Amino acid sequence: MLSYLSKFSMREKLIVILAVVIVGTLSIYDLVIEPYHQDLVRVTEEIDQAKSDLLWMQSEVQSLPVNTATQKKVSFNGSLANLINQAVANQKLKTYLTQMTPIGESEIRIRYSSIDFNQLIAFISTLKERGLIIKDLRINSTSDIATVDSTVVFKKPA
């Protein structure tokens, strides 16, 4: 490279060196500084949105109903599986039910596939009103925006 530059006059050498410095500076800006700045702006906006969401959630907590009533006593004849079967049949959810597995005498695991989220919440609410406790609840989104896959473990109160 130096032998190549030795062929040029002093003015041409300065022009080449200046061009290398300018290209290097612009490359550093384009490859390092600008992406860092864009990420900083994006993260700052996400943090601001998260703070806004948190403030909204905190304000909405005030409007939630307070559960001052004691836990209802479960009153039904038959097994826990029978109670679940009745609730599934009443709400016409059999097509979404993929598995129902008893866990001992006092728990049951229910799996739904591609169920409408609102129907799932109504089903859970119905069983909560009957006095069952939700031990575990997992909800996963599906490719359809309105439906979810879910696993719910209900437990009889002690």
Short mmCIF file of N, CA and C in Angstrom, two decimals, residues 1-2 16 18 46 51 53-54 61 72 75 81 85 91 94-95 103 107 110-111 119 122 143:
data_model
loop_
_atom_site.label_atom_id
_atom_site.label_comp_id
_atom_site.label_asym_id
_atom_site.label_seq_id
_atom_site.Cartn_x
_atom_site.Cartn_y
_atom_site.Cartn_z
N MET A 1 0.83 -1.19 0.00
CA MET A 1 0.00 0.00 0.00
C MET A 1 0.87 1.25 0.00
N LEU A 2 1.96 1.21 0.79
CA LEU A 2 2.83 2.37 0.84
C LEU A 2 3.52 2.62 -0.49
N VAL A 16 -6.22 11.17 -0.48
CA VAL A 16 -6.50 9.75 -0.22
C VAL A 16 -6.64 9.51 1.28
N LEU A 18 -7.42 11.72 3.59
CA LEU A 18 -8.65 12.38 4.02
C LEU A 18 -9.87 11.55 3.64
N GLU A 46 -40.27 1.47 24.75
CA GLU A 46 -40.86 0.29 25.38
C GLU A 46 -41.00 0.48 26.88
N LYS A 51 -44.42 1.55 31.56
CA LYS A 51 -44.80 2.39 32.71
C LYS A 51 -46.25 2.84 32.58
N ASP A 53 -48.62 1.27 30.91
CA ASP A 53 -49.45 0.09 31.15
C ASP A 53 -49.57 -0.21 32.64
N LEU A 54 -48.47 -0.09 33.36
CA LEU A 54 -48.48 -0.34 34.80
C LEU A 54 -49.39 0.64 35.51
N VAL A 61 -57.10 -1.70 39.24
CA VAL A 61 -57.22 -2.56 40.42
C VAL A 61 -58.30 -2.02 41.35
N LYS A 72 -66.81 -20.77 48.96
CA LYS A 72 -68.05 -21.54 48.94
C LYS A 72 -67.75 -23.02 49.14
N SER A 75 -70.77 -28.33 46.66
CA SER A 75 -71.89 -29.23 46.96
C SER A 75 -72.38 -29.84 45.65
N ALA A 81 -65.13 -35.46 38.24
CA ALA A 81 -65.22 -35.65 36.79
C ALA A 81 -66.66 -35.48 36.31
N ASN A 85 -67.92 -32.83 33.62
CA ASN A 85 -68.67 -33.29 32.44
C ASN A 85 -69.97 -32.53 32.28
N GLN A 91 -72.27 -26.09 28.61
CA GLN A 91 -71.73 -24.97 27.83
C GLN A 91 -71.34 -25.39 26.41
N LYS A 94 -67.72 -29.78 24.40
CA LYS A 94 -67.14 -31.11 24.18
C LYS A 94 -66.22 -31.17 22.97
N THR A 95 -66.50 -30.39 21.94
CA THR A 95 -65.66 -30.44 20.73
C THR A 95 -64.27 -29.87 20.98
N ILE A 103 -56.74 -36.41 39.03
CA ILE A 103 -55.49 -36.48 39.78
C ILE A 103 -55.89 -36.77 41.23
N GLU A 107 -58.55 -33.60 42.65
CA GLU A 107 -58.09 -32.72 41.57
C GLU A 107 -58.40 -33.33 40.21
N ILE A 110 -57.84 -30.56 32.98
CA ILE A 110 -58.66 -30.45 31.78
C ILE A 110 -57.84 -29.73 30.72
N ARG A 111 -57.81 -30.31 29.52
CA ARG A 111 -57.10 -29.68 28.40
C ARG A 111 -58.10 -29.35 27.30
N GLN A 119 -65.24 -18.26 25.91
CA GLN A 119 -65.91 -19.48 26.37
C GLN A 119 -65.11 -20.13 27.49
N ALA A 122 -65.69 -18.21 30.68
CA ALA A 122 -67.04 -18.49 31.20
C ALA A 122 -67.07 -19.86 31.87
N SER A 143 -52.87 -20.06 16.30
CA SER A 143 -52.72 -19.27 15.07
C SER A 143 -53.95 -18.39 14.83
#
